[in-house]
Coordinates of C-alpha atoms and ligand atoms in Angstrom, one line a residue:
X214 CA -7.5 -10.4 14.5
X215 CA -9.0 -9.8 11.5
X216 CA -9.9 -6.2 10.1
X217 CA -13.5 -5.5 9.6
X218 CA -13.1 -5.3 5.3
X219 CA -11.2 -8.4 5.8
X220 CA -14.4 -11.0 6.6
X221 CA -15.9 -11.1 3.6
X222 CA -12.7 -12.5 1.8
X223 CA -11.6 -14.6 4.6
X224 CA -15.4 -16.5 4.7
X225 CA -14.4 -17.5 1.1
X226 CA -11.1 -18.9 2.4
X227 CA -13.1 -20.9 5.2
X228 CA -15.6 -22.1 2.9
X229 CA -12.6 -23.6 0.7
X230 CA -10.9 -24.9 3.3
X231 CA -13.6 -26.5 4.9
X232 CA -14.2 -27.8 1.5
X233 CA -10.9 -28.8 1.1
X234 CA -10.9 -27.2 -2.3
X235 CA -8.6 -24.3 -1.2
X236 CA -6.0 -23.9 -4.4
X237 CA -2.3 -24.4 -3.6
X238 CA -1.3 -21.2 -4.3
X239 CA -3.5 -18.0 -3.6
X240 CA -2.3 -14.7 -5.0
X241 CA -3.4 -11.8 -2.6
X242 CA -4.1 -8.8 -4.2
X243 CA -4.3 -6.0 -1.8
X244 CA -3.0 -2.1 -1.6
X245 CA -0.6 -1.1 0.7
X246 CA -1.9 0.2 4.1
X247 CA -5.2 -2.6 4.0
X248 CA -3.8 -5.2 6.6
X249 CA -2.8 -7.4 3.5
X250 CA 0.1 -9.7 5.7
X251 CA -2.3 -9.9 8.4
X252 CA -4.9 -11.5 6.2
X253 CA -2.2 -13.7 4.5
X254 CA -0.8 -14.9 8.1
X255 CA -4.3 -15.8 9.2
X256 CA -4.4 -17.9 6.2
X257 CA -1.2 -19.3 7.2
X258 CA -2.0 -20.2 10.8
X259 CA -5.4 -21.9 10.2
X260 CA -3.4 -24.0 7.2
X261 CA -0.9 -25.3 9.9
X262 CA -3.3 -25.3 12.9
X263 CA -3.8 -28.8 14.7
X264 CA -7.4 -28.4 15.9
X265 CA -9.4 -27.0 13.2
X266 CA -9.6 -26.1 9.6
X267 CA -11.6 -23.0 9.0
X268 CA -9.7 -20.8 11.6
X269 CA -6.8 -21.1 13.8
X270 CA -7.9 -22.5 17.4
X271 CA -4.9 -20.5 19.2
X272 CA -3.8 -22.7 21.5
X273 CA -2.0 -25.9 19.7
X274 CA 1.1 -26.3 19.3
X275 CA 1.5 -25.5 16.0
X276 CA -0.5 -22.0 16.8
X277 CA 1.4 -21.6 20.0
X278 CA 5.1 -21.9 17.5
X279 CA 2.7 -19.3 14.8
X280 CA 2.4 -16.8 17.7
X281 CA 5.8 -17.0 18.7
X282 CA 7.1 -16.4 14.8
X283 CA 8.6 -19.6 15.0
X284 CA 7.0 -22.1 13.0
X285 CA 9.4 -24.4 11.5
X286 CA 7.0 -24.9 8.8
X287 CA 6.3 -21.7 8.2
X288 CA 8.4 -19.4 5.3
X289 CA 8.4 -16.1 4.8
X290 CA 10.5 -14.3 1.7
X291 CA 10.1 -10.9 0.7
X292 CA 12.4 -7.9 -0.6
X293 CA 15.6 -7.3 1.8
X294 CA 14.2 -3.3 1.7
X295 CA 11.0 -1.8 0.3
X296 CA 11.2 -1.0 -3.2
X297 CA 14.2 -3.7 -4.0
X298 CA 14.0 -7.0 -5.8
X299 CA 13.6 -10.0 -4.6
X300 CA 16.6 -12.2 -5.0
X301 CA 16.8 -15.4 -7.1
X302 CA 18.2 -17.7 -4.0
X303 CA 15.8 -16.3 -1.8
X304 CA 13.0 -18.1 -4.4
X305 CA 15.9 -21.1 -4.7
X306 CA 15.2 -21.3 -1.0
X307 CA 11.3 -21.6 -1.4
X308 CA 11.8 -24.6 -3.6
X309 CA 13.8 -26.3 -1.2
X310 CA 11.4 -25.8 1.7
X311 CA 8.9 -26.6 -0.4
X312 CA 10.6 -30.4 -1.1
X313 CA 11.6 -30.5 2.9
X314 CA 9.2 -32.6 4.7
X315 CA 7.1 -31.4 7.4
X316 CA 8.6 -30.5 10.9
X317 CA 5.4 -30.5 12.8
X318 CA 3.6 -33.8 10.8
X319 CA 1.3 -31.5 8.5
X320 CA 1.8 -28.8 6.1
X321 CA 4.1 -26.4 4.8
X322 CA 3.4 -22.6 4.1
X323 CA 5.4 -20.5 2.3
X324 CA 4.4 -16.7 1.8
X325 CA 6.4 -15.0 -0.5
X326 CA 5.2 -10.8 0.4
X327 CA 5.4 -8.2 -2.8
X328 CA 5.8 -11.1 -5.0
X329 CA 6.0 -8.5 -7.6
X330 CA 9.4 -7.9 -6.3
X331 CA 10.3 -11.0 -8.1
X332 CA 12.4 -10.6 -11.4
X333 CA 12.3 -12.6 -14.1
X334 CA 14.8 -14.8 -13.3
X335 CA 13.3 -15.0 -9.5
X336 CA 9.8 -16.0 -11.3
X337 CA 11.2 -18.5 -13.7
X338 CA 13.0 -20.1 -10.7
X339 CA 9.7 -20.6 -9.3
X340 CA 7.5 -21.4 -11.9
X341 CA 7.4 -25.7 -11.6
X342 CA 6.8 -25.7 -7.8
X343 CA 4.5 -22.8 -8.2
X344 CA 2.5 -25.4 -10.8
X345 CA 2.9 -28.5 -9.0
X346 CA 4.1 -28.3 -5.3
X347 CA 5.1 -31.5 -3.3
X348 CA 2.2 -32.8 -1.5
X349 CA 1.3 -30.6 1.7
X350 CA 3.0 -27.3 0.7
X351 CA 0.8 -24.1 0.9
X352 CA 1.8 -21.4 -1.4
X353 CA 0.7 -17.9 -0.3
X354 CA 2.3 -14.7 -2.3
X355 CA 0.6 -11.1 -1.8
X356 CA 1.1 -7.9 -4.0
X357 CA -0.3 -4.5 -4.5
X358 CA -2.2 -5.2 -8.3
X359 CA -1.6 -7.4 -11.1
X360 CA 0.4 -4.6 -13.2
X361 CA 3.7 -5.2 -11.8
X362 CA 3.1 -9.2 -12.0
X363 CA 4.7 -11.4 -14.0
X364 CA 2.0 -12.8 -16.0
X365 CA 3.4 -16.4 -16.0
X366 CA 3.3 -16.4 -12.3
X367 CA -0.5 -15.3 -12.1
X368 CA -1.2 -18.1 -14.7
X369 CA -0.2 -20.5 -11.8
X370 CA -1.9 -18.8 -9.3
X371 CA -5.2 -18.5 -7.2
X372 CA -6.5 -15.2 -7.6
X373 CA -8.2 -12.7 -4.5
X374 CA -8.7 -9.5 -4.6
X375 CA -9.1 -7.8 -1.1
X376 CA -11.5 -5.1 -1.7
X377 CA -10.7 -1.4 0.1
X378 CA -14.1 -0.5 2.1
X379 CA -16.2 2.5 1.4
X380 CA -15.3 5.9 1.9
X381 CA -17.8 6.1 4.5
X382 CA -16.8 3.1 6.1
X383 CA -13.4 4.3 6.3
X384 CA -13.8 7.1 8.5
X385 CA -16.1 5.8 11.4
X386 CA -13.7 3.1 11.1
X387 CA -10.6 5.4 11.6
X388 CA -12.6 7.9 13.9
X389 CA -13.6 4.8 16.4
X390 CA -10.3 4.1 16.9
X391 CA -9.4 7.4 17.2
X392 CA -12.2 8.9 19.1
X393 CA -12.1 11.9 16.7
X394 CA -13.7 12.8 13.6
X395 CA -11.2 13.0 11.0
X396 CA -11.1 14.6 7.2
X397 CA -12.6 13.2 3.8
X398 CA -9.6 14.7 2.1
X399 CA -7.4 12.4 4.8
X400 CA -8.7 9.3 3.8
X401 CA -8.4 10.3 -0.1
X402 CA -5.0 11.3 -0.1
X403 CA -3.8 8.0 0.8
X404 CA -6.2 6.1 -1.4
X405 CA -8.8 5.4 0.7
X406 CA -6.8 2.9 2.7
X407 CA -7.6 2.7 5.8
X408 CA -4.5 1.8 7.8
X409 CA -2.8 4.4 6.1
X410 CA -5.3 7.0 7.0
X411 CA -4.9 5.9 10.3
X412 CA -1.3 6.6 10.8
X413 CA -1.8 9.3 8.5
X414 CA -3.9 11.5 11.0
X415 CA -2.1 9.6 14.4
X416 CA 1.0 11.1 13.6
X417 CA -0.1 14.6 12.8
X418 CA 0.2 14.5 8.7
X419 CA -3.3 15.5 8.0
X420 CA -2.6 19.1 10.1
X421 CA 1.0 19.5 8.5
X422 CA -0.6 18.8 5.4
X423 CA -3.3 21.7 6.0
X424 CA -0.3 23.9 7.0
X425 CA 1.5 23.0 3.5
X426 CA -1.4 23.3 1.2
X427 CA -2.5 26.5 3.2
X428 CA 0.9 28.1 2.9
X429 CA 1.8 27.0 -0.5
X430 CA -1.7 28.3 -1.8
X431 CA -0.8 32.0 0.2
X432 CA 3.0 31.8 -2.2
X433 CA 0.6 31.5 -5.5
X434 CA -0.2 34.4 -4.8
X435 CA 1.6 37.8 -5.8
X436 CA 3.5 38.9 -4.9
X437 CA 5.1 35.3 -4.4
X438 CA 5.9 35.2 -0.7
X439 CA 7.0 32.8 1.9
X440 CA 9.2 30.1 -0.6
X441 CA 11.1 29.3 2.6
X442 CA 8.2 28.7 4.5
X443 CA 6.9 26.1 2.1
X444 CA 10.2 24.6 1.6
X445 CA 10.0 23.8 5.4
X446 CA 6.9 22.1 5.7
X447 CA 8.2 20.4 2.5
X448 CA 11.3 19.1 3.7
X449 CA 9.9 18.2 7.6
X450 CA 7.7 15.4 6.0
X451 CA 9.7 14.5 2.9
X452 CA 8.9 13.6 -0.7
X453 CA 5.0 12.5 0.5
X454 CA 4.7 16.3 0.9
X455 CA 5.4 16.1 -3.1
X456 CA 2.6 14.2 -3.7
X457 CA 0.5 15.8 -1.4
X458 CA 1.2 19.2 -3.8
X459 CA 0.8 17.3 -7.0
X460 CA -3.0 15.9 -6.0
X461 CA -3.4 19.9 -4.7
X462 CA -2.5 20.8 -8.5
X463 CA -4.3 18.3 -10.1
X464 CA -7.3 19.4 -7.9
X465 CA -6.6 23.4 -9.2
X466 CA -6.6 22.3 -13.1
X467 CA -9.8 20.1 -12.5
X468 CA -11.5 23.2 -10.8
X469 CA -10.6 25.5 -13.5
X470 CA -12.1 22.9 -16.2
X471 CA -15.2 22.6 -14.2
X472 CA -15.1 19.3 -12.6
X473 CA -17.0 19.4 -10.2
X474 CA -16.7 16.6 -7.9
X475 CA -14.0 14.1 -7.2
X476 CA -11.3 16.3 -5.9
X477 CA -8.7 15.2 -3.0
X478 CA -8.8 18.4 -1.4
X479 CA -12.6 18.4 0.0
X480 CA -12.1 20.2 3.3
X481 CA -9.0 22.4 1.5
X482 CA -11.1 23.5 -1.2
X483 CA -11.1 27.5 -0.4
X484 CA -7.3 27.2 -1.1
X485 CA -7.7 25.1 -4.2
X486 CA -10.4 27.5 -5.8
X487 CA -7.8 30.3 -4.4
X488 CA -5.2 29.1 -6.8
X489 CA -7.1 28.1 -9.3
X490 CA -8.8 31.7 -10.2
X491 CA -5.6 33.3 -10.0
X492 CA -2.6 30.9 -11.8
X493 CA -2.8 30.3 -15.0
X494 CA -3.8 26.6 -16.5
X495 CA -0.7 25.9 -18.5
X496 CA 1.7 26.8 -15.6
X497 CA -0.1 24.9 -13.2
X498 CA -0.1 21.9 -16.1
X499 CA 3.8 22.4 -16.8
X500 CA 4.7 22.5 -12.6
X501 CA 2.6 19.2 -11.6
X502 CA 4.3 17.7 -14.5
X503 CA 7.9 18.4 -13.3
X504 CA 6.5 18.0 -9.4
X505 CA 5.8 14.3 -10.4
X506 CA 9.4 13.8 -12.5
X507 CA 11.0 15.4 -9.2
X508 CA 9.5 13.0 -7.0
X509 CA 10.3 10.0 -9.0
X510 CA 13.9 11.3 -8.9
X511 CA 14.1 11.9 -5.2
X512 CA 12.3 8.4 -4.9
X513 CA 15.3 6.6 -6.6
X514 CA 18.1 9.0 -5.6
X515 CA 17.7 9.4 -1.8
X516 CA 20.7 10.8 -1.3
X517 CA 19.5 14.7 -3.3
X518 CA 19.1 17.7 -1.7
X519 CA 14.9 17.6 -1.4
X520 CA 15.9 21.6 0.0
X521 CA 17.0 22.8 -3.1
X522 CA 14.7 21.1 -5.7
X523 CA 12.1 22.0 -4.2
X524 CA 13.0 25.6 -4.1
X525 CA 13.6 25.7 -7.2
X526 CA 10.7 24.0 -8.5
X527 CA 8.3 26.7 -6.9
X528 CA 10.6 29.3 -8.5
X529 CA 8.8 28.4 -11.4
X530 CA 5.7 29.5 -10.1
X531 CA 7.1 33.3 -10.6
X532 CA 6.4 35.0 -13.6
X533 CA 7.7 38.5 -14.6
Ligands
ZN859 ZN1 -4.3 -24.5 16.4

C-alpha cells in the first residue's frame, strides 16, 4: 500500500510503464522517514508482475514470490549498517545479476537502497551496466538528495523526486492514525517527514522532548540548576536529544534577532523566549556551535561517554 504523498509520483510511473517508456534506471530521491523503499518495491512488483503493467495484480506468481521476499529475480543491495559504505562486490554482484537470465521468463529488478553509500570505486564498478543494462533488467537505486551522489552515477540515471507533503497535511495525516492531535513543533523537528513524526510521537519523544527543552530552559537560568536533571533526559534518548537542543538554540538566537516566524519550537516557544531574554547572543552562538561538533563526534565514535560530554558542554552555560 501506497502512502497518500506517494500517488502523485507513482501515476507518473504508471503512465510510463503503460507507455512502456519507463527509463531503465530510476533514481529515487526521497528523505528518510517518507516510505521511500515502499515506493521503490511497488515499482519493483508491478515491473515483475505477470498480469498487468501499471500496478501489481497481487495474486501471480511472480507477486505471490514478491510477497514472500523471495523473488528470484528480484535484488536488493544496500549498506551492511546504516551510515557504512556500500561494498564494491556487493555492486560486482549487481552486474552479474544483471547478465543472469530471468528465473521467472520476464524481468530483472535490481534496487540498490542509499545508493549514495556507494564509493567511488562501488560507482565506477557500476557505471557500464548502469548505461546499458542487458535486455530486461530494471535498475532501481534510492537516496536521501543528490549532494552525497556521485555525479557520474546521476548522469546515467532517471531522475524522481518524492515530494514531502504539507505541513498541514502531515498532521491530520499522523493524527488519523493516531487518533490524537499531535504538535507543529513534532512534525518540524524531524523535517516534516511524516513517518518519522509518526514514530516520533508513538513512542513518547515529543513529551520527553517537552520535558528536555522545559528543563534545560529552567538550568539557563541563574542560578544554573538541575545539570543532572538535563543530563538525564539527555542520555535516556541519546544523541537525537543533541539535535533537539541545537534546533532549541538556533530558535533562541533567531528570537533575539527578531525573526519572527519559522522557528522549530512553536508550542515550546515560552521557553525559547525564556532563554532568549536572559543568555547572552554570543554564548548561545559559541554553545550551538560546539553542541553540533559534539554530536558529530558521538555520531562517529559510539563508543564515548554521551554522560560526560554533555555535562560538560552545559558547564559552559555558567558564567562568573
Ligand atoms: Zn502479479
Amino acid at each position: 500500500m501506497l502512502y497518500p504523498w506517494q500517488e502523485s509520483l507513482w501515476q507518473n510511473w504508471q503512465q510510463l510503464l503503460e507507455q512502456r517508456r519507463l527509463h531503465h534506471a530510476i533514481l529515487l530521491l526521497a528523505v528518510k522517514g517518507s516510505g521511500r523503499d515502499v515506493l521503490a518495491r511497488q515499482l519493483a512488483k508491478t515491473v515483475l508482475c505477470q498480469n498487468s503493467e501499471t500496478e501489481p495484480c497481487g495474486v501471480c506468481h511472480s507477486c505471490k514470490l514478491f510477497e514472500a521476499s523471495s523473488h528470484p529475480d528480484f535484488h536488493v543491495i544496500k549498506p551492511e549498517q546504516e551510515g557504512k559504505q556500500i561494498g564494491v562486490d556487493a555492486v560486482r554482484q549487481c552486474n552479474r545479476w544483471a547478465t543472469e537470465t530471468s528465473q521467472l521468463n520476464g524481468q530483472r529488478v535490481i534496487l540498490i537502497e542509499h545508493a549514495d553509500a556507494m564509493g567511488e570505486a562501488g560507482a565506477n564498478a557500476i557505471l557500464k551496466t548502469l548505461e546499458e543494462p542487458p535486455q530486461g533488467c530494471q535498475f532501481i537505486l534510492t537516496a536521501q538528495s543528490l549532494d552525497s551522489l556521485l555525479p557520474t552515477i546521476v548522469s546515467r540515471c532517471n531522475k524522481w523526486r518524492l515530494p514531502i507533503p504539507a505541513e498541514v497535511n502531515v498532521k491530520q495525516w499522523v493524527e488519523h492514525k493516531l487518533m490524537q492531535s499531535i504538535k507543529q513543533e513534532s512534525i518540524r523537528l524531524n523535517s516534516g517527514a511524516p513517518l518519522s513524526t509518526l514514530s516520533f510521537v508513538e513512542s513518547g519523544m515529543d513529551i520527553r522532548h517537552g520535558n528536555l527543552i522545559k528543563a534545560f530552559a529552567d538550568f539557563l537560568q541563574p542560578p544554573n540548576l538541575g545539570i543532572y536533571d538535563v543530563t538525564a533526559l539527555c542520555t535516556a534518548d541519546g544523541i537525537v536529544t543533541l539535535k533537539w537542543l541545537s534546533y532549541f538554540l538556533v530558535d533562541c538566537i533567531k528570537y533575539q534577532q527578531g525573526v519572527s516566524d519559522h522557528f522549530v519550537h512553536v508550542e515550546s516557544f515560552a521557553s525559547v523566549q525564556q532563554v532568549a531574554s536572559s543568555v547572552p547572543t554570543a554564548l548561545l552562538i559559541d554553545q550551538s556551535r560546539k553542541i553540533n561538533t559534539l554530536y558529530r563526534k558521538l555520531e562517529q565514535h559510539t563508543g564515548l561517554n554521551i554522560e560526560l560530554l554533555v555535562v560538560e558542554w552545559l558547564t559552559g552555560f555558567i558564567q562568573d
